[in-house]
Short mmCIF file of C-alpha atoms in Angstrom, two decimals:
data_model
loop_
_atom_site.label_atom_id
_atom_site.label_comp_id
_atom_site.label_asym_id
_atom_site.label_seq_id
_atom_site.Cartn_x
_atom_site.Cartn_y
_atom_site.Cartn_z
CA MET A 26 -139.49 1.21 -48.68
CA LYS A 27 -141.08 -1.20 -46.25
CA LYS A 28 -143.82 -1.96 -48.76
CA LEU A 29 -141.61 -2.03 -51.84
CA PHE A 30 -138.91 -4.39 -50.58
CA PRO A 31 -140.25 -6.70 -47.85
CA TRP A 32 -137.40 -9.17 -48.43
CA LEU A 33 -134.94 -6.49 -47.27
CA ARG A 34 -136.67 -6.41 -43.90
CA GLU A 35 -136.04 -10.14 -43.56
CA ASN A 36 -132.36 -9.90 -44.61
CA PRO A 37 -130.75 -6.63 -43.49
CA SER A 38 -127.32 -8.08 -44.25
CA LEU A 39 -128.33 -8.28 -47.92
CA TYR A 40 -129.19 -4.59 -47.81
CA TYR A 41 -125.73 -3.73 -46.51
CA LEU A 42 -124.09 -6.04 -49.04
CA ILE A 43 -125.85 -4.26 -51.90
CA LEU A 44 -124.82 -0.86 -50.51
CA PHE A 45 -121.24 -2.02 -50.07
CA LEU A 46 -121.05 -3.27 -53.66
CA LEU A 47 -122.57 -0.04 -54.97
CA MET A 48 -119.99 2.00 -53.10
CA ILE A 49 -117.02 -0.14 -54.14
CA LEU A 50 -117.98 -0.56 -57.79
CA SER A 51 -118.92 3.08 -58.31
CA GLY A 52 -115.64 4.12 -56.67
CA ILE A 53 -113.62 1.92 -59.02
CA ILE A 54 -115.52 3.15 -62.07
CA LEU A 55 -115.13 6.71 -60.81
CA PHE A 56 -111.35 6.29 -60.65
CA PHE A 57 -111.14 5.22 -64.29
CA ALA A 58 -113.68 7.82 -65.42
CA VAL A 59 -111.62 10.61 -63.88
CA GLN A 60 -108.46 9.32 -65.54
CA SER A 61 -110.13 9.17 -68.95
CA GLY A 62 -111.77 12.59 -68.54
CA ARG A 63 -115.37 11.45 -69.12
CA SER A 64 -117.23 14.02 -67.06
CA ASN A 65 -120.71 12.55 -67.56
CA LEU A 66 -119.63 9.20 -66.14
CA VAL A 67 -117.95 10.98 -63.24
CA TYR A 68 -121.23 12.69 -62.32
CA VAL A 69 -123.20 9.44 -62.55
CA CYS A 70 -120.71 7.61 -60.33
CA LEU A 71 -120.71 10.43 -57.79
CA ILE A 72 -124.51 10.43 -57.67
CA ILE A 73 -124.58 6.65 -57.11
CA LEU A 74 -121.93 6.94 -54.41
CA ILE A 75 -123.77 9.73 -52.60
CA MET A 76 -127.11 7.93 -52.81
CA ALA A 77 -125.61 4.70 -51.45
CA ASN A 78 -124.07 6.59 -48.53
CA ALA A 79 -127.36 8.37 -47.83
CA ALA A 80 -129.22 5.06 -47.94
CA ALA A 81 -126.80 3.61 -45.39
CA VAL A 82 -127.16 6.58 -43.06
CA PHE A 83 -130.93 6.94 -43.32
CA LYS A 84 -131.82 3.25 -43.25
CA LYS A 85 -135.26 2.78 -41.75
CA ILE A 86 -136.24 -0.83 -42.21
#
């Protein structure tokens, strides 16, 4: 990741902002997907949410 996104090393606050938006937006979409019963969208939102949380925990910049 250090080689792929060098601008994230310069702005770690941008990294956390992106993760925060991913978590919030996928949570909102997940709420409406569960209400409508669209199981494929539920799985996609859960995967995005889990990956964003893992990226926050295992950040090594």
